[in-house]
mmCIF file of C-alpha atoms in Angstrom:
data_model
loop_
_atom_site.group_PDB
_atom_site.id
_atom_site.type_symbol
_atom_site.label_atom_id
_atom_site.label_comp_id
_atom_site.label_asym_id
_atom_site.label_seq_id
_atom_site.Cartn_x
_atom_site.Cartn_y
_atom_site.Cartn_z
ATOM 1 C CA UNK A 1 111.382 -86.603 115.650
ATOM 2 C CA UNK A 2 108.832 -86.085 112.930
ATOM 3 C CA UNK A 3 107.520 -82.480 112.858
ATOM 4 C CA UNK A 4 103.881 -83.543 113.269
ATOM 5 C CA UNK A 5 104.799 -85.404 116.478
ATOM 6 C CA UNK A 6 106.598 -82.312 117.733
ATOM 7 C CA UNK A 7 103.498 -80.283 116.890
ATOM 8 C CA UNK A 8 101.365 -82.692 118.922
ATOM 9 C CA UNK A 9 103.688 -82.360 121.932
ATOM 10 C CA UNK A 10 103.751 -78.564 121.686
ATOM 11 C CA UNK A 11 99.971 -78.544 121.222
ATOM 12 C CA UNK A 12 99.574 -80.449 124.491
ATOM 13 C CA UNK A 13 101.729 -77.803 126.182
ATOM 14 C CA UNK A 14 99.495 -75.054 124.774
ATOM 15 C CA UNK A 15 96.409 -76.834 126.104
ATOM 16 C CA UNK A 16 98.014 -77.068 129.544
ATOM 17 C CA UNK A 17 98.856 -73.355 129.439
ATOM 18 C CA UNK A 18 95.251 -72.395 128.629
ATOM 19 C CA UNK A 19 94.037 -74.717 131.372
ATOM 20 C CA UNK A 20 96.385 -72.961 133.825
ATOM 21 C CA UNK A 21 95.030 -69.537 132.828
ATOM 22 C CA UNK A 22 91.459 -70.825 133.133
ATOM 23 C CA UNK A 23 92.206 -72.033 136.681
ATOM 24 C CA UNK A 24 93.803 -68.693 137.556
ATOM 25 C CA UNK A 25 90.640 -66.889 136.414
ATOM 26 C CA UNK A 26 88.481 -69.243 138.491
ATOM 27 C CA UNK A 27 90.667 -68.664 141.546
ATOM 28 C CA UNK A 28 90.453 -64.900 141.077
ATOM 29 C CA UNK A 29 94.183 -64.421 140.548
ATOM 30 C CA UNK A 30 95.765 -61.449 138.782
ATOM 31 C CA UNK A 31 96.947 -61.629 135.196
ATOM 32 C CA UNK A 32 100.580 -61.307 136.308
ATOM 33 C CA UNK A 33 100.139 -64.521 138.333
ATOM 34 C CA UNK A 34 99.637 -66.501 135.138
ATOM 35 C CA UNK A 35 102.127 -64.643 132.943
ATOM 36 C CA UNK A 36 104.166 -67.814 132.399
ATOM 37 C CA UNK A 37 101.140 -69.781 131.212
ATOM 38 C CA UNK A 38 100.175 -67.024 128.779
ATOM 39 C CA UNK A 39 103.759 -66.818 127.523
ATOM 40 C CA UNK A 40 103.911 -70.618 127.220
ATOM 41 C CA UNK A 41 100.753 -70.617 125.118
ATOM 42 C CA UNK A 42 102.107 -68.060 122.664
ATOM 43 C CA UNK A 43 105.477 -69.797 122.617
ATOM 44 C CA UNK A 44 103.692 -73.032 121.726
ATOM 45 C CA UNK A 45 101.718 -71.221 119.043
ATOM 46 C CA UNK A 46 104.961 -69.971 117.489
ATOM 47 C CA UNK A 47 106.550 -73.415 117.716
ATOM 48 C CA UNK A 48 103.566 -74.974 115.979
ATOM 49 C CA UNK A 49 103.916 -72.532 113.086
ATOM 50 C CA UNK A 50 107.645 -73.310 112.837
ATOM 51 C CA UNK A 51 106.987 -77.045 112.879
ATOM 52 C CA UNK A 52 104.154 -76.607 110.376
ATOM 53 C CA UNK A 53 106.641 -75.088 107.941
ATOM 54 C CA UNK A 54 108.892 -78.096 108.484
ATOM 55 C CA UNK A 55 106.039 -80.463 107.604
ATOM 56 C CA UNK A 56 105.862 -78.897 104.158
ATOM 57 C CA UNK A 57 109.453 -80.079 103.626
ATOM 58 C CA UNK A 58 108.821 -83.515 105.138
ATOM 59 C CA UNK A 59 105.766 -84.203 102.992
ATOM 60 C CA UNK A 60 107.827 -84.289 99.801
ATOM 61 C CA UNK A 61 110.237 -86.914 101.137
ATOM 62 C CA UNK A 62 109.489 -90.411 99.799
ATOM 63 C CA UNK A 63 110.367 -92.103 103.108
ATOM 64 C CA UNK A 64 107.478 -90.276 104.799
ATOM 65 C CA UNK A 65 105.013 -93.044 105.700
ATOM 66 C CA UNK A 66 102.033 -90.859 106.609
ATOM 67 C CA UNK A 67 99.443 -90.000 104.009
ATOM 68 C CA UNK A 68 99.062 -86.401 102.924
ATOM 69 C CA UNK A 69 95.430 -86.436 104.045
ATOM 70 C CA UNK A 70 96.351 -87.647 107.517
ATOM 71 C CA UNK A 71 99.016 -84.975 107.875
ATOM 72 C CA UNK A 72 96.693 -82.275 106.557
ATOM 73 C CA UNK A 73 93.931 -83.312 108.964
ATOM 74 C CA UNK A 74 96.295 -83.211 111.941
ATOM 75 C CA UNK A 75 97.652 -79.818 110.962
ATOM 76 C CA UNK A 76 94.259 -78.239 110.229
ATOM 77 C CA UNK A 77 92.784 -79.633 113.444
ATOM 78 C CA UNK A 78 95.619 -78.329 115.586
ATOM 79 C CA UNK A 79 95.643 -74.919 113.910
ATOM 80 C CA UNK A 80 91.884 -74.550 114.424
ATOM 81 C CA UNK A 81 92.171 -75.640 118.030
ATOM 82 C CA UNK A 82 95.032 -73.193 118.566
ATOM 83 C CA UNK A 83 92.855 -70.428 117.133
ATOM 84 C CA UNK A 84 89.983 -71.393 119.454
ATOM 85 C CA UNK A 85 92.328 -71.461 122.431
ATOM 86 C CA UNK A 86 93.701 -68.027 121.504
ATOM 87 C CA UNK A 87 90.150 -66.655 121.331
ATOM 88 C CA UNK A 88 89.416 -68.237 124.712
ATOM 89 C CA UNK A 89 92.615 -66.783 126.142
ATOM 90 C CA UNK A 90 91.747 -63.343 124.755
ATOM 91 C CA UNK A 91 88.290 -63.522 126.320
ATOM 92 C CA UNK A 92 89.775 -64.598 129.657
ATOM 93 C CA UNK A 93 92.149 -61.630 129.558
ATOM 94 C CA UNK A 94 89.354 -59.222 128.676
ATOM 95 C CA UNK A 95 86.544 -60.558 130.849
ATOM 96 C CA UNK A 96 88.285 -62.667 133.486
ATOM 97 C CA UNK A 97 91.118 -60.310 134.356
ATOM 98 C CA UNK A 98 89.551 -57.037 133.138
ATOM 99 C CA UNK A 99 92.651 -56.468 130.985
ATOM 100 C CA UNK A 100 91.088 -55.563 127.645
ATOM 101 C CA UNK A 101 94.066 -53.490 126.523
ATOM 102 C CA UNK A 102 96.641 -56.184 127.277
ATOM 103 C CA UNK A 103 95.632 -58.471 124.434
ATOM 104 C CA UNK A 104 95.409 -55.612 121.928
ATOM 105 C CA UNK A 105 98.828 -54.292 122.978
ATOM 106 C CA UNK A 106 100.256 -57.784 122.681
ATOM 107 C CA UNK A 107 98.766 -58.162 119.186
ATOM 108 C CA UNK A 108 100.188 -54.811 118.104
ATOM 109 C CA UNK A 109 103.597 -55.689 119.480
ATOM 110 C CA UNK A 110 103.439 -59.119 117.833
ATOM 111 C CA UNK A 111 102.600 -57.487 114.492
ATOM 112 C CA UNK A 112 105.493 -55.053 114.937
ATOM 113 C CA UNK A 113 107.933 -57.855 115.766
ATOM 114 C CA UNK A 114 106.744 -59.967 112.831
ATOM 115 C CA UNK A 115 107.125 -56.979 110.517
ATOM 116 C CA UNK A 116 110.614 -56.261 111.881
ATOM 117 C CA UNK A 117 111.634 -59.909 111.424
ATOM 118 C CA UNK A 118 110.190 -59.907 107.916
ATOM 119 C CA UNK A 119 112.098 -56.711 107.132
ATOM 120 C CA UNK A 120 115.318 -58.185 108.560
ATOM 121 C CA UNK A 121 114.888 -61.334 106.462
ATOM 122 C CA UNK A 122 114.243 -59.286 103.331
ATOM 123 C CA UNK A 123 117.270 -57.117 104.123
ATOM 124 C CA UNK A 124 119.448 -60.208 104.587
ATOM 125 C CA UNK A 125 118.162 -61.648 101.309
ATOM 126 C CA UNK A 126 118.928 -58.371 99.530
ATOM 127 C CA UNK A 127 122.444 -58.345 100.980
ATOM 128 C CA UNK A 128 122.978 -61.962 99.958
ATOM 129 C CA UNK A 129 121.697 -61.210 96.467
ATOM 130 C CA UNK A 130 123.939 -58.125 96.238
ATOM 131 C CA UNK A 131 126.938 -60.187 97.369
ATOM 132 C CA UNK A 132 126.127 -62.841 94.773
ATOM 133 C CA UNK A 133 125.809 -60.160 92.085
ATOM 134 C CA UNK A 134 129.129 -58.650 93.176
ATOM 135 C CA UNK A 135 130.833 -62.040 92.904
ATOM 136 C CA UNK A 136 129.293 -62.599 89.468
ATOM 137 C CA UNK A 137 130.544 -59.200 88.304
ATOM 138 C CA UNK A 138 134.030 -59.983 89.623
ATOM 139 C CA UNK A 139 133.983 -63.327 87.847
ATOM 140 C CA UNK A 140 132.802 -61.665 84.630
ATOM 141 C CA UNK A 141 135.572 -59.041 84.938
ATOM 142 C CA UNK A 142 138.174 -61.779 85.447
ATOM 143 C CA UNK A 143 136.841 -63.709 82.466
ATOM 144 C CA UNK A 144 136.860 -60.526 80.364
ATOM 145 C CA UNK A 145 140.434 -59.750 81.461
ATOM 146 C CA UNK A 146 141.542 -63.278 80.542
ATOM 147 C CA UNK A 147 139.764 -63.079 77.180
ATOM 148 C CA UNK A 148 141.387 -59.698 76.521
ATOM 149 C CA UNK A 149 144.829 -61.035 77.475
ATOM 150 C CA UNK A 150 144.380 -64.082 75.220
ATOM 151 C CA UNK A 151 143.206 -61.853 72.364
ATOM 152 C CA UNK A 152 146.238 -59.592 72.829
ATOM 153 C CA UNK A 153 148.616 -62.573 72.858
ATOM 154 C CA UNK A 154 147.005 -63.967 69.696
ATOM 155 C CA UNK A 155 147.128 -60.542 68.031
ATOM 156 C CA UNK A 156 150.811 -60.160 68.972
ATOM 157 C CA UNK A 157 151.672 -63.594 67.555
ATOM 158 C CA UNK A 158 149.706 -62.895 64.362
ATOM 159 C CA UNK A 159 151.414 -59.515 64.022
ATOM 160 C CA UNK A 160 154.835 -61.052 64.627
ATOM 161 C CA UNK A 161 154.032 -63.775 62.104
ATOM 162 C CA UNK A 162 152.982 -61.177 59.549
ATOM 163 C CA UNK A 163 156.095 -59.080 60.185
ATOM 164 C CA UNK A 164 158.277 -62.181 59.917
ATOM 165 C CA UNK A 165 156.565 -63.131 56.647
ATOM 166 C CA UNK A 166 157.117 -59.649 55.223
ATOM 167 C CA UNK A 167 160.730 -59.666 56.433
ATOM 168 C CA UNK A 168 161.269 -63.110 54.915
ATOM 169 C CA UNK A 169 159.823 -61.949 51.566
ATOM 170 C CA UNK A 170 162.223 -58.992 51.542
ATOM 171 C CA UNK A 171 165.077 -61.348 52.358
ATOM 172 C CA UNK A 172 164.131 -63.508 49.390
ATOM 173 C CA UNK A 173 164.163 -60.485 47.166
ATOM 174 C CA UNK A 174 160.538 -60.790 46.265
ATOM 175 C CA UNK A 175 161.199 -64.292 44.878
ATOM 176 C CA UNK A 176 159.411 -67.271 46.299
#
């Protein structure tokens, strides 16, 4: 399935989640009663960002039949709508459920998780780079050892040739 179509499906799920929270507020329910809808919204938001990153890869493929403008419009529209829905959700949490601290705590925790994931990715990249450097050094050492061995063999043969030539000259009595 094309990423933009996946985004549209996930976007519809996010809209349904916000609608569910809105109904819970109207019915006077507690925030814990609509936990799943809130979680579904933020899950959808994360999925949209993941799929958005995939669209950047899809756009460069020649078999992609959609115009860049059409794709950009869809993406920008959905991102703006997601932002509006998040603002609406935040306001419902603050004013509808009287849970002003919940959204802020969630944002802080989200920032912490994102930072931890970013750090883990950077750490993995550093390890991969270090492993690649280690392999390059090993390869360079092997190449250097081979070059040294070849140089020694050549030097030995040249030395033996020189010694043989000197020995031969002595055998000839200095006469050519």
